[in-house]
Amino acid sequence: MSEETGYPDILMLTVCHAAYAGCASLFLKTHLRGTEKEAWGFGGALFCIRMAVIFFCERENLPYMFCALLSQGILVCLTMWVFEGEKEKKLLAAAVLTVMSGLIWNFGDSFLCCAWLILTHLLTGGRQSAALGAWEGRSITAVTYAAGIAAVCLLSKPLKPVLTDKRKSWYLFLTIPLFFIALVTDLVNWAASNGIMVQAWGKYGLYENQLFSHGAMCLFTGLVMAAAAFLVFGMDRLDRAEQVREQYRSQVMYYQMMEEEYSRMERLRHDMKNHVIALKNLAQNRQWEKTVIYLEEMAEEGGVEAGDEITGSLVIDALLYHKRRQAQAHSIRWQCDARLPKSCPVKEIDLCIILGNVLDNALEACRKPPEGETPFIQVYLGAIKKCLFLEVRNIMPRDGASEREGLRRNGGETRKERAGGRGLGLGNIQSAAAKYNGAVHVEKGQGVFAISVLLPLYCREEKAENRI
């Protein structure tokens, strides 16, 4: 530690880095779904190691670039080591945190220095030296750190979609330019620390040259912050828009597939008169064996089985039939009570999106049930007063990795954000429900996951169409 560094500086550094370590741990805990233990471990380790690095670099008089890269590398390594989850997502979270805090600190420091120089110049009429004193420097550093920490806390919520529901390649693709931005910023800071400033040689004095230098740094950092924000939020918006298009495109294709599958059942119903005549003749001649064979062939051709759901909608019937077959193929106990009101303002495509996503999530969760327990899916669809009510209940894995996967697929807050599977999931359910001023409720407890969707039936169909 150099002689110039006194106890006030040590105290200020300690407070600032302790506050930043706490803020960083809270940010990463929120976006990486960390535990309290992980957050406390990360914050304590980050504070201790970075303080040791600062004092070591100052005592040994190591180059600025080495110290800056070492400090950022410590944050990245601790993030990868302490928190669990996808490596690519952890890298992006560390990159966002590094770039966000670094740029805000640079911008705040340059802006406050410019403001202090101008204010001092105006108050003293240019008679006082333009150099910053020790206490002025400490005050600016403290305010800058506070601004950076406040910005990280305020931007944590807007950044949640960026660090949620993305592919691994997307996380990695966004991480690379952010680390490049951090490297360029470190190079600019290194240049400034070595006296390379924007100045007019021989024409202006120290006051003007410092204004040029800090003003150029302020302008550079502001432009880089705007570019970084455009990159991060622009890519997130494009990705989510593409996911919505893909999801709705797949839902329309699925809708068409269900109609084609259900057409087999319709052909059977149209031919029912001929089938009845044939069965009547077989029964009158007491040819019971042939009668049973004929009935089995009819069931196979039309997809009619015991417990077949008849809701009043061909598309919803086909969807439920298809999902029940999937459940039976995986030995999942299926219970369904589904009826649609005669005059239902909810469009079949929207109901197909809601019901399809919910049942996909339930099927995914039931494929890895807790040991010794039978997976089940219970479906209720019907009118309650003036609302269409959908509730799906299913078993949810409860231990270790299986529990995390169950939450990931079903009711947790990971890849699909409390909905399950890959894609938008709950977002699509909520989006479809919002067209009808509906509500979505998720509940977990005692190894059972339940999702309920309530859609008002009093709204007219024209209003629903205008919302699309």
XYZ file of C-alpha atoms in Angstrom:
468
model
C 0.000 0.000 0.000
C 1.460 3.361 -0.989
C 2.106 6.148 1.441
C -0.439 8.353 -0.313
C -3.230 5.987 0.649
C -4.461 6.841 4.124
C -7.091 5.507 6.445
C -9.934 7.608 4.923
C -9.173 6.024 1.530
C -9.079 2.531 3.026
C -12.389 3.111 4.800
C -14.003 4.481 1.634
C -12.746 1.562 -0.477
C -13.960 -0.930 2.114
C -17.454 0.552 2.253
C -17.754 0.925 -1.520
C -16.557 -2.592 -2.326
C -18.657 -4.142 0.434
C -21.763 -2.409 -0.940
C -20.912 -3.468 -4.491
C -20.287 -7.091 -3.434
C -23.692 -7.182 -1.770
C -25.385 -5.632 -4.794
C -23.630 -8.031 -7.212
C -24.563 -11.075 -5.134
C -28.209 -9.981 -5.031
C -28.225 -9.370 -8.806
C -26.771 -12.795 -9.576
C -28.958 -14.557 -7.017
C -32.046 -13.075 -8.670
C -31.147 -13.923 -12.249
C -29.395 -17.265 -11.664
C -31.990 -18.586 -9.182
C -29.344 -18.886 -6.498
C -29.849 -19.692 -2.840
C -29.165 -17.463 0.163
C -26.073 -19.540 0.930
C -24.716 -19.077 -2.588
C -25.384 -15.324 -2.485
C -23.642 -14.846 0.882
C -20.707 -17.000 -0.219
C -20.319 -15.097 -3.475
C -20.585 -11.662 -1.845
C -18.096 -12.459 0.907
C -15.574 -14.054 -1.455
C -15.860 -11.215 -3.988
C -15.299 -8.549 -1.348
C -12.302 -10.244 0.294
C -10.547 -11.210 -2.938
C -11.050 -7.854 -4.673
C -9.829 -5.902 -1.659
C -6.746 -8.129 -1.488
C -6.125 -7.634 -5.225
C -6.459 -3.836 -4.944
C -3.949 -3.549 -2.107
C -1.583 -6.042 -3.740
C -1.654 -4.257 -7.109
C -1.110 -0.878 -5.458
C 1.749 -2.116 -3.297
C 3.501 -3.851 -6.204
C 2.669 -0.986 -8.574
C 1.262 -3.408 -11.167
C -0.061 -2.141 -14.537
C -3.631 -0.863 -14.619
C -4.728 -3.289 -17.348
C -3.507 -6.272 -15.331
C -5.416 -5.127 -12.237
C -8.604 -4.364 -14.186
C -8.631 -7.697 -16.025
C -7.792 -9.577 -12.831
C -10.646 -7.888 -10.962
C -13.156 -8.701 -13.719
C -11.824 -12.238 -14.064
C -12.408 -12.811 -10.339
C -16.064 -11.818 -10.676
C -16.552 -14.151 -13.661
C -14.758 -17.092 -12.025
C -16.681 -16.717 -8.766
C -19.969 -16.548 -10.671
C -19.146 -19.748 -12.551
C -17.960 -21.533 -9.408
C -20.530 -20.497 -6.783
C -23.831 -20.496 -8.683
C -25.471 -23.441 -10.414
C -27.131 -23.456 -13.814
C -26.208 -23.093 -17.452
C -22.609 -21.981 -17.986
C -23.578 -19.707 -20.854
C -26.211 -17.964 -18.760
C -23.756 -17.447 -15.889
C -21.210 -15.969 -18.314
C -23.789 -13.537 -19.676
C -24.926 -12.522 -16.176
C -21.315 -11.809 -15.180
C -20.705 -9.893 -18.429
C -23.843 -7.766 -17.989
C -22.914 -6.974 -14.395
C -19.307 -6.087 -15.295
C -20.162 -3.886 -18.270
C -23.118 -2.185 -16.587
C -21.280 -1.225 -13.401
C -18.032 -0.328 -15.212
C -19.674 1.978 -17.739
C -21.815 3.714 -15.129
C -18.771 4.269 -12.902
C -16.786 5.719 -15.806
C -19.628 7.957 -16.912
C -20.387 9.115 -13.364
C -16.747 9.839 -12.563
C -16.197 11.853 -15.757
C -19.495 13.720 -15.436
C -18.941 14.650 -11.783
C -15.370 15.750 -12.479
C -16.586 18.008 -15.286
C -19.324 19.405 -13.067
C -16.886 20.056 -10.204
C -14.352 21.770 -12.518
C -17.003 24.045 -14.027
C -18.518 24.880 -10.643
C -15.113 25.648 -9.107
C -14.162 27.784 -12.089
C -17.393 29.781 -11.881
C -17.270 30.294 -8.107
C -13.608 31.363 -7.989
C -13.525 33.210 -11.251
C -10.771 30.922 -12.505
C -8.362 31.855 -9.684
C -8.304 28.453 -7.927
C -6.306 25.482 -9.203
C -8.284 23.092 -11.385
C -6.746 20.005 -9.776
C -8.988 17.822 -7.657
C -8.171 17.625 -3.958
C -8.123 14.449 -1.866
C -11.553 14.953 -0.347
C -13.095 16.020 -3.633
C -11.743 12.851 -5.234
C -13.057 10.690 -2.402
C -16.477 12.319 -2.603
C -16.715 11.803 -6.350
C -15.622 8.155 -5.991
C -18.195 7.507 -3.267
C -21.019 9.137 -5.258
C -19.973 7.250 -8.400
C -19.983 3.900 -6.605
C -23.382 4.691 -5.128
C -24.739 5.595 -8.573
C -23.380 2.359 -10.058
C -24.920 0.246 -7.294
C -28.265 2.045 -7.613
C -28.244 1.542 -11.389
C -27.581 -2.201 -11.000
C -30.515 -2.474 -8.578
C -32.850 -0.417 -10.791
C -31.944 -2.235 -14.013
C -32.197 -5.691 -12.472
C -35.930 -5.991 -13.220
C -35.765 -4.733 -16.853
C -32.895 -7.184 -17.451
C -34.910 -10.170 -16.238
C -36.268 -11.075 -19.720
C -32.722 -10.919 -21.121
C -31.535 -13.603 -18.709
C -34.643 -15.775 -18.993
C -36.031 -18.222 -21.533
C -33.161 -18.173 -24.026
C -31.052 -20.714 -25.878
C -27.491 -21.425 -24.788
C -26.130 -20.179 -28.111
C -28.023 -16.899 -27.641
C -26.456 -16.344 -24.219
C -22.990 -17.016 -25.635
C -23.542 -14.854 -28.706
C -24.479 -11.856 -26.559
C -21.687 -12.457 -24.030
C -18.848 -12.055 -26.566
C -19.560 -8.412 -27.600
C -20.193 -7.429 -23.979
C -16.787 -8.703 -22.882
C -15.289 -6.878 -25.883
C -16.960 -3.658 -24.684
C -15.476 -4.226 -21.220
C -12.008 -4.720 -22.746
C -12.237 -1.537 -24.844
C -13.381 0.415 -21.793
C -10.412 -0.892 -19.808
C -8.048 0.163 -22.616
C -9.502 3.691 -22.609
C -9.146 3.873 -18.826
C -5.568 2.640 -19.095
C -4.828 5.373 -21.643
C -6.344 8.013 -19.344
C -4.394 6.693 -16.343
C -1.164 7.098 -18.318
C -1.829 10.739 -19.090
C -3.145 10.274 -22.619
C -5.868 12.913 -22.673
C -7.891 14.792 -25.259
C -6.325 18.232 -25.193
C -5.301 21.190 -27.277
C -1.520 21.370 -26.947
C -0.204 24.809 -26.014
C -3.463 26.594 -26.707
C -5.385 26.045 -23.462
C -4.471 25.619 -19.831
C -4.960 22.777 -17.341
C -8.616 23.635 -16.719
C -9.628 23.432 -20.382
C -7.544 20.321 -21.026
C -9.150 18.494 -18.094
C -12.574 19.518 -19.337
C -11.707 18.132 -22.780
C -10.399 14.902 -21.260
C -13.295 14.249 -18.884
C -15.820 15.443 -21.461
C -14.423 13.069 -24.084
C -14.551 10.187 -21.584
C -18.132 11.128 -20.662
C -19.153 11.241 -24.323
C -17.381 7.967 -25.127
C -18.921 6.156 -22.151
C -22.387 7.529 -22.907
C -22.216 6.311 -26.502
C -20.937 2.898 -25.408
C -23.736 2.621 -22.812
C -26.315 3.431 -25.496
C -24.763 0.866 -27.854
C -24.674 -1.799 -25.118
C -28.296 -1.129 -24.157
C -29.373 -1.262 -27.803
C -27.470 -4.524 -28.267
C -28.847 -6.243 -25.167
C -32.472 -5.102 -25.262
C -32.639 -5.087 -29.071
C -31.466 -8.698 -29.302
C -33.862 -9.688 -26.535
C -36.785 -8.050 -28.308
C -35.916 -9.703 -31.628
C -35.509 -13.090 -29.973
C -38.810 -12.886 -28.117
C -40.623 -11.715 -31.255
C -39.181 -14.651 -33.176
C -40.204 -17.046 -30.413
C -43.749 -15.690 -30.481
C -43.930 -16.122 -34.259
C -42.551 -19.661 -34.068
C -44.851 -20.606 -31.227
C -47.975 -19.327 -32.902
C -46.928 -20.874 -36.209
C -46.482 -24.235 -34.513
C -49.809 -23.840 -32.733
C -51.583 -23.178 -36.042
C -49.919 -26.241 -37.561
C -50.954 -28.255 -34.535
C -54.499 -26.935 -34.862
C -54.607 -28.114 -38.468
C -53.157 -31.493 -37.540
C -55.831 -31.989 -34.892
C -58.567 -31.204 -37.403
C -57.145 -33.765 -39.822
C -56.900 -36.372 -37.073
C -60.453 -35.713 -35.989
C -61.726 -36.104 -39.547
C -61.302 -39.875 -39.108
C -63.811 -39.765 -36.285
C -66.162 -37.709 -38.428
C -66.012 -40.270 -41.233
C -66.998 -42.922 -38.737
C -69.956 -40.842 -37.576
C -71.112 -40.235 -41.143
C -70.945 -43.978 -41.861
C -72.666 -44.859 -38.612
C -75.926 -45.787 -40.367
C -74.205 -48.436 -42.463
C -72.266 -49.684 -39.449
C -75.452 -50.006 -37.411
C -77.077 -52.079 -40.196
C -74.027 -54.346 -40.383
C -73.906 -54.809 -36.608
C -77.633 -55.469 -36.455
C -77.302 -58.262 -39.021
C -74.362 -59.782 -37.160
C -76.303 -59.684 -33.882
C -79.447 -61.171 -35.410
C -77.378 -64.055 -36.760
C -75.683 -64.400 -33.324
C -72.236 -63.995 -34.834
C -70.812 -62.520 -31.650
C -67.177 -63.037 -32.520
C -67.519 -61.159 -35.785
C -69.502 -58.484 -33.967
C -66.665 -57.894 -31.493
C -64.074 -57.821 -34.292
C -66.193 -55.372 -36.267
C -66.540 -53.072 -33.226
C -62.798 -53.167 -32.596
C -62.114 -52.221 -36.210
C -64.556 -49.338 -35.903
C -62.820 -48.079 -32.746
C -59.406 -48.354 -34.336
C -60.491 -46.555 -37.484
C -62.236 -43.714 -35.706
C -60.070 -43.415 -32.608
C -63.056 -43.981 -30.356
C -62.184 -45.433 -26.940
C -63.740 -45.683 -23.533
C -63.544 -42.350 -21.791
C -63.316 -40.323 -25.000
C -63.850 -36.610 -24.303
C -66.772 -34.854 -25.996
C -66.548 -31.127 -25.278
C -68.669 -29.788 -28.112
C -65.620 -28.627 -30.100
C -64.065 -30.929 -32.685
C -60.671 -29.307 -32.290
C -60.597 -29.471 -28.472
C -61.876 -33.073 -28.603
C -59.031 -33.982 -30.940
C -56.494 -32.195 -28.745
C -57.675 -33.973 -25.597
C -57.746 -37.290 -27.428
C -54.182 -36.792 -28.637
C -52.897 -35.815 -25.174
C -54.721 -38.729 -23.540
C -53.018 -41.126 -25.928
C -49.658 -39.623 -24.992
C -50.468 -40.011 -21.295
C -51.494 -43.632 -21.747
C -48.284 -44.360 -23.667
C -46.284 -43.251 -20.587
C -48.559 -45.001 -18.047
C -49.902 -41.699 -16.742
C -53.304 -41.883 -15.048
C -55.668 -39.588 -16.968
C -58.891 -38.057 -15.638
C -60.797 -35.558 -17.729
C -64.082 -33.714 -17.300
C -64.398 -31.255 -20.162
C -67.471 -29.409 -21.441
C -67.740 -26.210 -23.435
C -70.789 -23.902 -23.271
C -72.831 -23.646 -26.457
C -72.123 -19.957 -27.022
C -68.459 -19.596 -26.129
C -66.708 -16.322 -27.138
C -63.271 -17.888 -26.713
C -61.848 -18.805 -30.095
C -60.792 -22.407 -30.621
C -57.248 -21.385 -31.621
C -56.759 -19.460 -28.363
C -58.240 -22.269 -26.277
C -56.020 -24.716 -28.164
C -52.937 -22.608 -27.307
C -53.863 -22.453 -23.614
C -54.881 -26.083 -23.220
C -52.058 -27.408 -25.416
C -49.330 -25.587 -23.464
C -50.779 -26.589 -20.084
C -51.081 -30.261 -21.048
C -47.628 -30.324 -22.629
C -46.185 -29.045 -19.357
C -48.131 -31.616 -17.350
C -47.041 -34.499 -19.575
C -43.427 -33.371 -19.373
C -43.524 -33.256 -15.559
C -45.223 -36.673 -15.273
C -42.507 -38.450 -17.231
C -40.174 -38.307 -14.208
C -42.388 -38.905 -11.182
C -41.042 -39.401 -7.639
C -40.065 -42.973 -6.902
C -42.973 -45.135 -5.793
C -45.690 -42.709 -6.917
C -48.042 -42.998 -9.888
C -48.066 -39.996 -12.225
C -51.459 -38.476 -12.922
C -53.117 -35.675 -14.842
C -56.529 -34.297 -13.906
C -58.277 -31.963 -16.343
C -61.394 -29.921 -15.708
C -62.876 -27.617 -18.331
C -66.302 -26.077 -17.970
C -68.419 -23.017 -17.329
C -68.650 -21.645 -13.783
C -71.194 -18.837 -13.532
C -70.148 -16.434 -16.307
C -66.618 -17.700 -16.767
C -64.894 -20.536 -18.597
C -62.744 -22.333 -16.032
C -59.797 -24.601 -16.885
C -57.812 -26.418 -14.208
C -55.077 -28.992 -14.763
C -53.469 -30.809 -11.837
C -50.547 -33.201 -12.077
C -47.798 -34.776 -10.021
C -44.587 -32.789 -9.597
C -41.114 -34.248 -8.875
C -39.980 -33.286 -5.392
C -36.379 -34.384 -4.775
C -32.941 -33.270 -5.924
C -32.329 -32.878 -9.618
C -35.737 -34.327 -10.431
C -37.387 -31.527 -8.481
C -35.403 -28.909 -10.368
C -36.340 -30.521 -13.654
C -39.975 -30.715 -12.588
C -39.961 -27.041 -11.701
C -38.156 -26.291 -14.936
C -40.805 -28.127 -16.917
C -43.812 -27.408 -14.848
C -44.167 -24.816 -12.148
C -40.722 -23.451 -11.381
C -38.935 -20.330 -12.532
C -36.279 -21.611 -14.878
C -36.199 -22.084 -18.622
C -39.846 -21.604 -19.256
C -40.498 -19.320 -16.325
C -42.995 -21.207 -14.192
C -44.674 -22.944 -17.103
C -42.490 -25.798 -18.275
C -40.776 -27.135 -21.351
C -39.010 -25.161 -24.038
C -40.420 -21.991 -25.596
C -42.609 -19.319 -24.101
C -45.023 -21.581 -22.162
C -46.670 -19.488 -19.491
C -46.124 -16.379 -21.591
C -48.260 -17.843 -24.395
C -50.931 -18.943 -21.927
C -51.067 -15.481 -20.365
C -51.020 -13.805 -23.764
C -53.959 -15.856 -25.016
C -55.862 -15.355 -21.741
C -55.229 -11.597 -21.819
C -57.239 -11.292 -25.046
C -60.335 -12.076 -22.997
C -59.306 -10.257 -19.790
C -58.634 -13.653 -18.263
C -56.499 -14.642 -15.292
C -53.871 -17.366 -14.827
C -53.042 -18.795 -11.403
C -50.254 -21.262 -10.527
C -50.144 -23.245 -7.296
C -47.655 -25.821 -5.969
C -47.929 -27.909 -2.836
C -47.531 -31.444 -1.465
C -46.041 -32.752 -4.678
C -48.947 -31.509 -6.813
C -48.792 -28.746 -9.386
C -51.989 -26.980 -10.415
C -52.607 -24.275 -12.990
C -55.967 -22.535 -13.352
C -57.157 -20.301 -16.188
C -60.308 -18.208 -15.845
C -61.796 -16.615 -18.975
C -64.893 -14.367 -18.780
C -67.747 -15.478 -21.038
C -69.693 -12.236 -20.937
C -67.293 -10.416 -23.298
C -68.479 -10.328 -26.879
C -66.519 -12.043 -29.593
C -66.012 -8.787 -31.469
C -63.999 -7.382 -28.551
C -61.843 -10.470 -28.472
C -61.135 -10.128 -32.186
C -60.059 -6.509 -31.770
C -57.495 -7.512 -29.167
C -55.699 -9.903 -31.531
